[in-house]
XYZ file of C-alpha atoms in Angstrom:
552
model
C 45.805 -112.931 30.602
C 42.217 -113.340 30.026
C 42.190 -110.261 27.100
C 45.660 -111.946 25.767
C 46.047 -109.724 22.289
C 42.472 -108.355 22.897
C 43.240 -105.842 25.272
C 44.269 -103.406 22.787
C 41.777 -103.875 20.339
C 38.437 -102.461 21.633
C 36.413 -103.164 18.600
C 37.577 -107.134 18.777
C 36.975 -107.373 22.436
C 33.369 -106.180 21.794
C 33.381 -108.343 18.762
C 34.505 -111.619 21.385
C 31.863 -110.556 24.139
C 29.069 -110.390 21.777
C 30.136 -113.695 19.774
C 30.345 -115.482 22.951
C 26.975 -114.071 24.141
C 25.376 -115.167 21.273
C 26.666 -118.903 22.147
C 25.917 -119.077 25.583
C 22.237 -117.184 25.208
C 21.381 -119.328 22.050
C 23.254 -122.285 22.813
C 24.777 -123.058 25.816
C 21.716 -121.691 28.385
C 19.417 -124.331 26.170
C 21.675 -127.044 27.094
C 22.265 -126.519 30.311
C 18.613 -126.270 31.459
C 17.991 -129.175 29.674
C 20.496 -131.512 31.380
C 19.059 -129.695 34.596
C 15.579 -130.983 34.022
C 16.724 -134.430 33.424
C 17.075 -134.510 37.217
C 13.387 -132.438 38.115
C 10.936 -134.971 38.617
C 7.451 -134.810 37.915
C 6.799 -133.658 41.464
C 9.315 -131.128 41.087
C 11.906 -133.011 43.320
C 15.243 -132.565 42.514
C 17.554 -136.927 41.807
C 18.318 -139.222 39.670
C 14.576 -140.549 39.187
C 14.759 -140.344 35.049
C 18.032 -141.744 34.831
C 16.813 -145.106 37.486
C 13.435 -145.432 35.260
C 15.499 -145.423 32.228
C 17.951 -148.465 32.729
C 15.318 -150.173 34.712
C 13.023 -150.237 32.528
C 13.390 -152.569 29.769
C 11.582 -150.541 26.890
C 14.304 -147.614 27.309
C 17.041 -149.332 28.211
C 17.189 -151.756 25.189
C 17.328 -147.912 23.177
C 20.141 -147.523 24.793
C 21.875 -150.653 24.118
C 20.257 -150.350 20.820
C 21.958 -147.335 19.935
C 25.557 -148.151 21.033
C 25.410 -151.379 19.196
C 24.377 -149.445 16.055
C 26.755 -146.978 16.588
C 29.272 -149.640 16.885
C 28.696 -151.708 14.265
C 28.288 -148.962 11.628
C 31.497 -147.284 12.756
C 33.442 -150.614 12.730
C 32.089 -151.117 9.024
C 32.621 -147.445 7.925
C 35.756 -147.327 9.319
C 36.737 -150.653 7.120
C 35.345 -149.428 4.160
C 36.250 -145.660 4.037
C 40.311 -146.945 5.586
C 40.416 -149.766 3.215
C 39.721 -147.393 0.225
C 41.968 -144.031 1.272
C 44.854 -146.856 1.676
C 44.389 -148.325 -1.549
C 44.077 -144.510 -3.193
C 46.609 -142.567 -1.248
C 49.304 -145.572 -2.407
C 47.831 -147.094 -4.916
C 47.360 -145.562 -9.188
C 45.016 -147.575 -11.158
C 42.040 -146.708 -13.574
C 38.759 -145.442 -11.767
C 40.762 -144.068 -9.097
C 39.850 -140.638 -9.285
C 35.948 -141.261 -9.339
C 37.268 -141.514 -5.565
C 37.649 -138.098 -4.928
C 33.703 -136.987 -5.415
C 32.475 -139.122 -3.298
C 32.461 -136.219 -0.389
C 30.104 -134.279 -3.056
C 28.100 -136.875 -3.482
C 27.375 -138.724 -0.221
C 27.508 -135.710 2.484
C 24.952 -133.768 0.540
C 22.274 -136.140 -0.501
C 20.047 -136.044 2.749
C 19.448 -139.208 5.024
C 15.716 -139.546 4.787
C 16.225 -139.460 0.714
C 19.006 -142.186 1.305
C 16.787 -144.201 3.395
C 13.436 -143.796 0.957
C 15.755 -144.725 -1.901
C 16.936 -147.690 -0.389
C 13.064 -149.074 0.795
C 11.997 -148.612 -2.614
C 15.724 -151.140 -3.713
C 15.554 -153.109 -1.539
C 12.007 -153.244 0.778
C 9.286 -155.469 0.767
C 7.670 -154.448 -2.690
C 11.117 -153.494 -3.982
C 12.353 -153.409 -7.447
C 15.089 -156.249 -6.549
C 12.288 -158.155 -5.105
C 10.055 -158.153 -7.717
C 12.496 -159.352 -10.070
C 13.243 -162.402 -7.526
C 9.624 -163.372 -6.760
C 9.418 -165.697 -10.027
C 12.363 -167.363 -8.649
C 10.705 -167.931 -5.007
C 13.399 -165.663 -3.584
C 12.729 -162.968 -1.229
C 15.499 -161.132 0.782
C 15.377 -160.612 4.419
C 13.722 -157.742 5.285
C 15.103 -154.105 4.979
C 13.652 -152.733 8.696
C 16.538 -154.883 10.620
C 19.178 -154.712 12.311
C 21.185 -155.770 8.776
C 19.304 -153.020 6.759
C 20.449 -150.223 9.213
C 23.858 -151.437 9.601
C 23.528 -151.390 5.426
C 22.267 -148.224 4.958
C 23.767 -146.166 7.742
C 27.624 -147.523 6.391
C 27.086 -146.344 3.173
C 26.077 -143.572 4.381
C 28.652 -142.576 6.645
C 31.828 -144.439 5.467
C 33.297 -141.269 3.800
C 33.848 -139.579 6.799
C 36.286 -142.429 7.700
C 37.732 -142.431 4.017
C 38.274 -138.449 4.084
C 39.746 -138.830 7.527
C 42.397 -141.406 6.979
C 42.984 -140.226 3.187
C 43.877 -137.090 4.564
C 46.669 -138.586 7.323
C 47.931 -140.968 4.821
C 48.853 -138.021 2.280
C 50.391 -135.661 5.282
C 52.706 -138.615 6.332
C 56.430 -138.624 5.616
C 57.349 -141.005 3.233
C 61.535 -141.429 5.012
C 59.695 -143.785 7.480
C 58.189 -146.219 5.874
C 61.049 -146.283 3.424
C 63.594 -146.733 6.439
C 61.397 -149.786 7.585
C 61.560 -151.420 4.113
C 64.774 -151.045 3.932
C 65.915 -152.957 7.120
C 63.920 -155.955 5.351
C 60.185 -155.475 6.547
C 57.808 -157.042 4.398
C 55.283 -154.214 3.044
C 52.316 -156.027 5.578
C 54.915 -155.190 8.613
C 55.623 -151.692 7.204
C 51.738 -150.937 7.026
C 50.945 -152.788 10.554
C 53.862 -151.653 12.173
C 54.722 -148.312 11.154
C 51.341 -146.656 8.788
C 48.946 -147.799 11.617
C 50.474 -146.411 14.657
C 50.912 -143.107 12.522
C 47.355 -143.365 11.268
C 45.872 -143.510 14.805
C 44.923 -139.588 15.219
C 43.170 -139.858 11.925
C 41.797 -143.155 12.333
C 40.550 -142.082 16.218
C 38.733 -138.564 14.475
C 37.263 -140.682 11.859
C 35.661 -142.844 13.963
C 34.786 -140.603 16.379
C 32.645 -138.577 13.373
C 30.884 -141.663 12.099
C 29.830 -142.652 15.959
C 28.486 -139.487 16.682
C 26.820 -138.673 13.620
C 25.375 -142.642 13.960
C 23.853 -142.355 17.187
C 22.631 -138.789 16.321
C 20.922 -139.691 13.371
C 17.314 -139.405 12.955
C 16.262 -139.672 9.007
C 17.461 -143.321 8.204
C 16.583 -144.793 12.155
C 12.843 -143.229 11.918
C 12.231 -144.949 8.438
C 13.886 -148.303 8.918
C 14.574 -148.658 12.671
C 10.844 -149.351 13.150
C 11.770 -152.829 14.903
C 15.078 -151.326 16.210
C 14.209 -147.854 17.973
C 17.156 -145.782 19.175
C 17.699 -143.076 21.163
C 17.148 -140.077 19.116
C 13.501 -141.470 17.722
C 12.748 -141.988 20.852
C 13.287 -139.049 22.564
C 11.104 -137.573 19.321
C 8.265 -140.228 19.518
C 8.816 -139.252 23.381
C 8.061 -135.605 22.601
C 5.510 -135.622 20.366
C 3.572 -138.478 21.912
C -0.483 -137.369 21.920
C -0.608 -138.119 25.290
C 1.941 -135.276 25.730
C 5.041 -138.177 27.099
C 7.275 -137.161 30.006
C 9.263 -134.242 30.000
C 11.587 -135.946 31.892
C 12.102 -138.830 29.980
C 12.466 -136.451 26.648
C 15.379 -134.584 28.600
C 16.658 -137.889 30.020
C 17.488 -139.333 26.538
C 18.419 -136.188 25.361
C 20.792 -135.525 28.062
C 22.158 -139.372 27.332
C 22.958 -138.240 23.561
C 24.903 -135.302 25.458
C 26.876 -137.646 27.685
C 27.767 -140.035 24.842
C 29.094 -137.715 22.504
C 31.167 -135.337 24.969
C 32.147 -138.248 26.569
C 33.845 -140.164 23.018
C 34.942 -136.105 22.665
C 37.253 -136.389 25.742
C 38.458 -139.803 25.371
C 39.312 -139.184 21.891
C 41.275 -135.989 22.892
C 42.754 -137.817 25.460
C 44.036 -140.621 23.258
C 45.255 -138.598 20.360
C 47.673 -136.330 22.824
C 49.106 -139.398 24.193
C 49.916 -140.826 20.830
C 51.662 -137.749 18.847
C 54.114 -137.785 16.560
C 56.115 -135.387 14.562
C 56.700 -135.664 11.437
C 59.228 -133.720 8.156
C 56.277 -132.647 5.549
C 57.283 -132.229 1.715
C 58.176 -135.908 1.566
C 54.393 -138.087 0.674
C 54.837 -141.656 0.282
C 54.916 -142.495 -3.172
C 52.017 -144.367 -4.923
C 52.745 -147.684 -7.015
C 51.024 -148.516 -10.388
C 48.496 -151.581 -9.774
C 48.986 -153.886 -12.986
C 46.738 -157.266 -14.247
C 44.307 -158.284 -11.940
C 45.269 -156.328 -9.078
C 44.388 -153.066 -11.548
C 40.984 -154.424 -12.007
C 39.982 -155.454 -8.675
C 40.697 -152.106 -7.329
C 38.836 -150.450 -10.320
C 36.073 -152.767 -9.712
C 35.796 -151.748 -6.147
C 36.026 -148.193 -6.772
C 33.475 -148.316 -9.364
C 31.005 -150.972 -6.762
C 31.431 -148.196 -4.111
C 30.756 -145.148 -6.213
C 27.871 -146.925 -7.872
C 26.213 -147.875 -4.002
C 26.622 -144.322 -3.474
C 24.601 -143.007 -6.495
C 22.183 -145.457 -6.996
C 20.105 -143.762 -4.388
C 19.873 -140.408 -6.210
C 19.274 -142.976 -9.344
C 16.244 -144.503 -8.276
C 14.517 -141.674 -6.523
C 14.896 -139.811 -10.319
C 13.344 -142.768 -12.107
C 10.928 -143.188 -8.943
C 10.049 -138.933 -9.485
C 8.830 -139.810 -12.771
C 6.592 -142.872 -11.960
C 2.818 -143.256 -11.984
C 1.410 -144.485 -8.838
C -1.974 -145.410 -7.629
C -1.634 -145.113 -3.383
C 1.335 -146.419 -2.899
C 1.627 -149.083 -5.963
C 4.140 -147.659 -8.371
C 3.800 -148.392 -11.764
C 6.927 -148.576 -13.384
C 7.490 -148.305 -16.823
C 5.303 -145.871 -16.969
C 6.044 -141.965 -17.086
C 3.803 -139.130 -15.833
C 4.883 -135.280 -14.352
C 1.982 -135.389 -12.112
C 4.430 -135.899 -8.882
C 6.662 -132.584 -10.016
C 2.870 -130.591 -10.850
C 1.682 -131.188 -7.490
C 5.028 -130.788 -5.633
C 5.268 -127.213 -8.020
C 2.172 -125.910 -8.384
C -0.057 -127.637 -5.939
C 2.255 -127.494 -2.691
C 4.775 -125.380 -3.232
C 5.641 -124.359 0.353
C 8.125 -126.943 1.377
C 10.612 -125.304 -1.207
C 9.926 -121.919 -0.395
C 10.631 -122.758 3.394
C 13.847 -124.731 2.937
C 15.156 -122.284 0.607
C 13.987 -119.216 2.899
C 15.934 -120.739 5.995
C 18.728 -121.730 4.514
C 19.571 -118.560 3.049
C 19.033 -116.747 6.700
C 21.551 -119.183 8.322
C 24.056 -118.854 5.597
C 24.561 -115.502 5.862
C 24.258 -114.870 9.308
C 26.456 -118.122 9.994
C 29.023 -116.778 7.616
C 29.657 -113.491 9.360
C 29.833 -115.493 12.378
C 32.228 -117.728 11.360
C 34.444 -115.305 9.958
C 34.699 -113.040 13.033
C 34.766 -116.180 15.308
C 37.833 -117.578 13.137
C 39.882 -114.759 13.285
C 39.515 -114.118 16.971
C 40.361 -117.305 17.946
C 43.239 -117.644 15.515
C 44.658 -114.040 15.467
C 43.579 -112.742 18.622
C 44.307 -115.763 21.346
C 43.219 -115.265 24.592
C 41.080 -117.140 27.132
C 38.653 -115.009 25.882
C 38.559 -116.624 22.415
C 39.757 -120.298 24.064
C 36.076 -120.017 25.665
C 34.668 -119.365 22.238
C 36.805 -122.025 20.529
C 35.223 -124.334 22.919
C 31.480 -123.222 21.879
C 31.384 -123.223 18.202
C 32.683 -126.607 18.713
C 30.023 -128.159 20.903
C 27.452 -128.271 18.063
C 29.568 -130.842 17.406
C 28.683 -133.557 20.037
C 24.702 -132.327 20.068
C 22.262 -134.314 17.868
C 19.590 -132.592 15.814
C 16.592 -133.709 17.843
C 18.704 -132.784 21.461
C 19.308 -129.617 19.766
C 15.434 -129.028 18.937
C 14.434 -130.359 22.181
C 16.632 -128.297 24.051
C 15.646 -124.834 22.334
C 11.838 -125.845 22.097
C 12.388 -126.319 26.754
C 14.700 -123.027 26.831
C 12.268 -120.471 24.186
C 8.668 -121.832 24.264
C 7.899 -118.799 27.061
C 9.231 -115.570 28.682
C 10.851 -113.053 26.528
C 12.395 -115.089 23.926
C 9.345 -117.161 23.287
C 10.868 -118.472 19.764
C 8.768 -121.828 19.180
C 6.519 -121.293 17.079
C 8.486 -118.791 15.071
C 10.727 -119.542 11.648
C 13.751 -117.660 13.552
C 13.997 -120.992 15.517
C 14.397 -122.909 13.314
C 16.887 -120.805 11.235
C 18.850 -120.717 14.575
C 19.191 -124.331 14.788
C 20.268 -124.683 11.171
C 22.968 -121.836 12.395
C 23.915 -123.676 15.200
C 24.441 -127.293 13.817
C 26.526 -125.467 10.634
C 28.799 -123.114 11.960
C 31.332 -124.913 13.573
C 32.161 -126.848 9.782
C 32.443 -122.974 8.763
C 34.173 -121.484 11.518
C 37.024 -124.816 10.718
C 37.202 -124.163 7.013
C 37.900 -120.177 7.898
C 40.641 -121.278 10.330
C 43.021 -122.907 8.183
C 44.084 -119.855 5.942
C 44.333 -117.702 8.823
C 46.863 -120.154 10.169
C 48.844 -119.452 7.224
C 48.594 -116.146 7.260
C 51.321 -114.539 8.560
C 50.959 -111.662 11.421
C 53.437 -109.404 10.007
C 51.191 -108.824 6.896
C 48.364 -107.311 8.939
C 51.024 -105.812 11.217
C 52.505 -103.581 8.476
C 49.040 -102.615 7.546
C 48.280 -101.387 11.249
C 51.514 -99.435 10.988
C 50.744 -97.364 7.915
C 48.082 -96.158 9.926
C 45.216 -98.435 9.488
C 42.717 -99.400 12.099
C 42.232 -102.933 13.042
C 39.147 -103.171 11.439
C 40.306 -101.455 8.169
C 43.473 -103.731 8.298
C 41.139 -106.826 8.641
C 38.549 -105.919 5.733
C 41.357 -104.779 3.767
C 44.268 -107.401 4.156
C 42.562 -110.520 6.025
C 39.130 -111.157 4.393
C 40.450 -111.182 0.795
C 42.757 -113.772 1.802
C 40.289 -116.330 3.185
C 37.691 -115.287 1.171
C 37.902 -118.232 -1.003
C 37.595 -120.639 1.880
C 34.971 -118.685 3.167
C 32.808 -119.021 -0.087
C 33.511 -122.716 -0.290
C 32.320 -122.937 3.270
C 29.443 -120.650 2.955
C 28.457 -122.995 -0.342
C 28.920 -125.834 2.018
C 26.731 -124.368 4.700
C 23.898 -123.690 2.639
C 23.522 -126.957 0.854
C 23.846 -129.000 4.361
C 21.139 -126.906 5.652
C 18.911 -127.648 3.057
C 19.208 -131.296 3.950
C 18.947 -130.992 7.634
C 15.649 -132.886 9.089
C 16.930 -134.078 12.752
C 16.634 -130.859 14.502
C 13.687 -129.251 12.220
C 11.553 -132.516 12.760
C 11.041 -131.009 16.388
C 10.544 -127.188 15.737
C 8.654 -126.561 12.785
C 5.285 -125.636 12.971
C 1.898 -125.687 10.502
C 2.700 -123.657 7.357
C 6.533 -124.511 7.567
C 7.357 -127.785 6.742
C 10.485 -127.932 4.565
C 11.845 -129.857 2.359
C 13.410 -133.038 4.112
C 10.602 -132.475 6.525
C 7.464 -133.160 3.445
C 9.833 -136.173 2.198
C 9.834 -137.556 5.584
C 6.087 -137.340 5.847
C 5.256 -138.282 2.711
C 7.628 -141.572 3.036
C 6.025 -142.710 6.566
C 2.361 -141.688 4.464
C 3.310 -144.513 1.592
C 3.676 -141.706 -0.834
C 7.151 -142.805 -2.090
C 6.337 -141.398 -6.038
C 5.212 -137.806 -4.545
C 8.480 -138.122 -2.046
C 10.743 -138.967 -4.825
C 9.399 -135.546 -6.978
C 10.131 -133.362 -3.659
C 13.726 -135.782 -2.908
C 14.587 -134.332 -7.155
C 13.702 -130.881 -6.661
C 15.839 -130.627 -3.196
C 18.659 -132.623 -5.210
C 18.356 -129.778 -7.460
C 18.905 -127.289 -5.004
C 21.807 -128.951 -3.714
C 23.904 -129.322 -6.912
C 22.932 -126.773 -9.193
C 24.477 -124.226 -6.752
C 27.054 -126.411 -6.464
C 27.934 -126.836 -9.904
C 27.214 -122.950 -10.308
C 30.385 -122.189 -7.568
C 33.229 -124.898 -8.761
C 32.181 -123.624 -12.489
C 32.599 -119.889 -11.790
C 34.025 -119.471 -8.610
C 36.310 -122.380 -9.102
C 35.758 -123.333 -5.396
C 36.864 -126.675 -4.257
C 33.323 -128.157 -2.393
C 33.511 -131.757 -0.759
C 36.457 -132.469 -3.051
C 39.842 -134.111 -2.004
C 42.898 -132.749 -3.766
């Protein structure tokens, strides 16, 4: 039935209606007028008129190509980094091997557009590793290429592929793999033959991540894609061009992003159902102890990869701390000037991120929450409907987000641009569906009796729920509402597009100040956000003892 369990609970129904109204007002209405006016032309006729300009046009379609070959590439390279690395921790022990397991902390919270500063001033023209090659006549090939994206953008996303498979490795029954040994399989055959084909659901979801959060990505493509444009910067240079660009053309290569990303969605679904397998749990494969030289090349690639990953946050500290004249930094040297002006002098950024962040914590949390238990406890189409909208945040990038909400609330009623509750509902929107996942997984383990006998002692729903449910998944909740908050404070894709004079936040000034030459003054704001991040971080494993962007 359409009510399913809700039929009997009042309170949850209403709870459903106005959760999915919420979604459909504030999400799915913005998307759906904006794949509509991908197909208004200019004259107001209704075709395909964007779509034909686009791929016959050479400047937009080589942003097309552009961005599947970067999507590609970086997803083929994750995907061998972040797989090669779970495989060699899920079955391997050796020294260094749990520096591993922070690598979530430390790479999905440090924002893109403070990876990508960090890595022009390592690597760019006037570089650090430059300047100590000049004397030796050797200069490396430049940063803004196809080689420097590919660079950045895979060290940068190859966790999601390492979390992925590290997490299918360690829920796989050992009796297989030991069966296949057994009837005289080298351990290659076992792993080729028997791991891989069990892998595939974890391996497809991995790489389905790193694509779309590739060719969604704004922060790293807007600082070094310069000579490489892809879709999302364009549809942004597109939309804020002075001479006003063409709406159609912004919605075009919006609604392209759309396609894309649903598109891997379904084929990804569609793969993973034809391939599954079942599986006795309690039984890991067991890990063997690397000795010699194998011991120390693993070590030394652990302790390679974990060093790539903190080197940015490295250099943009010393960088903080540098005196500059313009943009010449003057290293070896050490002035506060950056942090006094970032402080004292222009303060706002902070203020703003902090301010925002907050609002779509909170109100994101309660939503997640209620959403997770309806469509967990209460199953229905009802809550299938809903299931399927706190997912499609998903597939959306940032700047088809901000476009989309800018084309849907700019007039009429809910004329939001130009407002900070926009852009507090697009930090909402691109967090909750983590939060809404990480509230789902206790409540599947939660058994319905529990809350049953609760109901019978003469306790309403609600009651039951506040008094029996919440306290269960409250942990995960906390741990996701930690997560939430920190991730918003790094977000810049969909923000770039809605924020207004007096507003700018955080990854927003850092942006600005990088594409101004101002790497010293962008390093001081890229510290103080760090700070942000981790201290409450630090403050919730210490006290709370909640487990954020760990594996255990």
């Amino acid at each position: 039935m359409i009510a399913g369990k809700l039929r009997r609970d009042p309170a949850w129904l209403a709870v459903a209606l106005l959760a999915i109204g919420l979604m459909m007002v504030f999400l799915l209405w913005p998307l759906v007028s904006m794949l509509g006016k991908s197909f208004v032309n200019t004259d107001g006729q209704w075709g395909l008129h964007g779509y034909v300009r686009f791929f016959s046009e050479a400047s937009y379609r080589d942003v097309f190509f552009n961005t599947l070959i970067l999507g590609v590439a970086v997803t083929f390279f994750s995907m061998l980094t972040g797989g090669a690395l779970a495989l060699v921790v899920a079955r391997c022990t050796f020294p260094l091997a749990g520096l591993v397991l922070f690598l979530p902390l430390i790479t999905m919270v440090i924002p893109d557009v403070v990876v990508a500063a960090s890595w022009v001033l390592i690597l760019g023209k006037q570089s650090l590793v430059n300047n100590w090659l000049s004397p030796f006549g050797i200069e490396l090939p430049s940063l803004y290429s196809w080689w420097g994206l590919v660079f950045v953008m895979t060290l940068n996303n190859y966790v999601f592929a390492f979390v992925a498979v590290l997490v299918g490795l360690k829920s796989m029954d050992r009796n297989l793999e030991e069966a296949a040994l057994s009837l005289g399989r080298p351990l290659s055959g076992v792993l080729l033959g028997v791991t891989l084909p069990l892998l595939l659901p974890s391996v497809f979801a991995g790489a389905l991540i790193v694509f779309t959060h590739v060719i969604g990505s704004f922060g790293v493509p807007a600082i070094l894609g310069a000579r490489t444009p892809v879709l999302a910067v364009k549809a942004y240079n597109e939309f804020v061009s002075e001479m006003g660009g063409n709406p159609q053309m912004q919605t075009t290569m919006a609604s392209l992003l759309v396609y894309l990303g649903a598109g891997l969605l379904l084929l990804q679904k569609f793969v993973v159902e034809r391939r599954q397998f079942q599986m006795e749990s309690g039984r890991t494969p067991l890990t063997f102890p690397l000795k010699g030289g194998k011991a120390t090349a693993a070590a030394g690639s652990v302790l390679l990869i974990v060093a790539l990953s903190l080197l940015p946050a490295l250099v943009v500290l010393i960088t903080a701390f540098t005196p500059s004249v313009g943009p010449v930094l003057q290293y070896g040297g050490f002035t506060l000037n950056h942090f006094r002006y970032a402080l004292l002098r222009a303060p706002e950024p902070l203020y703003n991120s902090l301010f925002l962040s907050t609002i779509a914590t909170l109100t994101g949390v309660v939503f997640s929450i209620a959403a997770a238990y309806l469509i967990v406890k209460r199953r229905s189409l009802i809550t299938h409907v809903l299931d399927v909208l706190v997912t499609l945040p998903l597939t959306i990038a940032g700047t088809v987000l901000g476009i989309a909400l800018i084309n849907s609330f700019s007039t009429g009623p809910l004329a939001l641009t130009g407002t900070w509750v926009i852009m507090a509902l697009a930090y909402f929107l691109r967090r909750v569906p983590s939060s809404v996942r990480s509230a789902t997984g206790p409540l599947h383990n939660l058994k319905d009796s529990i809350e049953e006998a609760s109901m019978s002692l003469g306790v309403g729903t609600l009651g039951s729920f506040f008094r029996v449910v919440l306290p269960v998944i409250g942990p995960s909740v906390g741990a996701a509402a930690v997560l939430m908050w920190v991730t918003t404070l790094s977000e810049l894709s969909a923000t770039i597009v809605l924020y207004f004079g007096g507003m700018n936040t955080m990854p927003i000034e850092i942006f600005q100040q990088v594409d101004s030459g101002r790497l010293a003054l962008a390093c001081a704001y890229s510290v103080l956000l760090l700070l942000t991040i981790f201290t409450p971080l630090a403050l919730a494993r210490w006290i709370f003892r909640l487990k954020v962007g760990t594996i255990e």
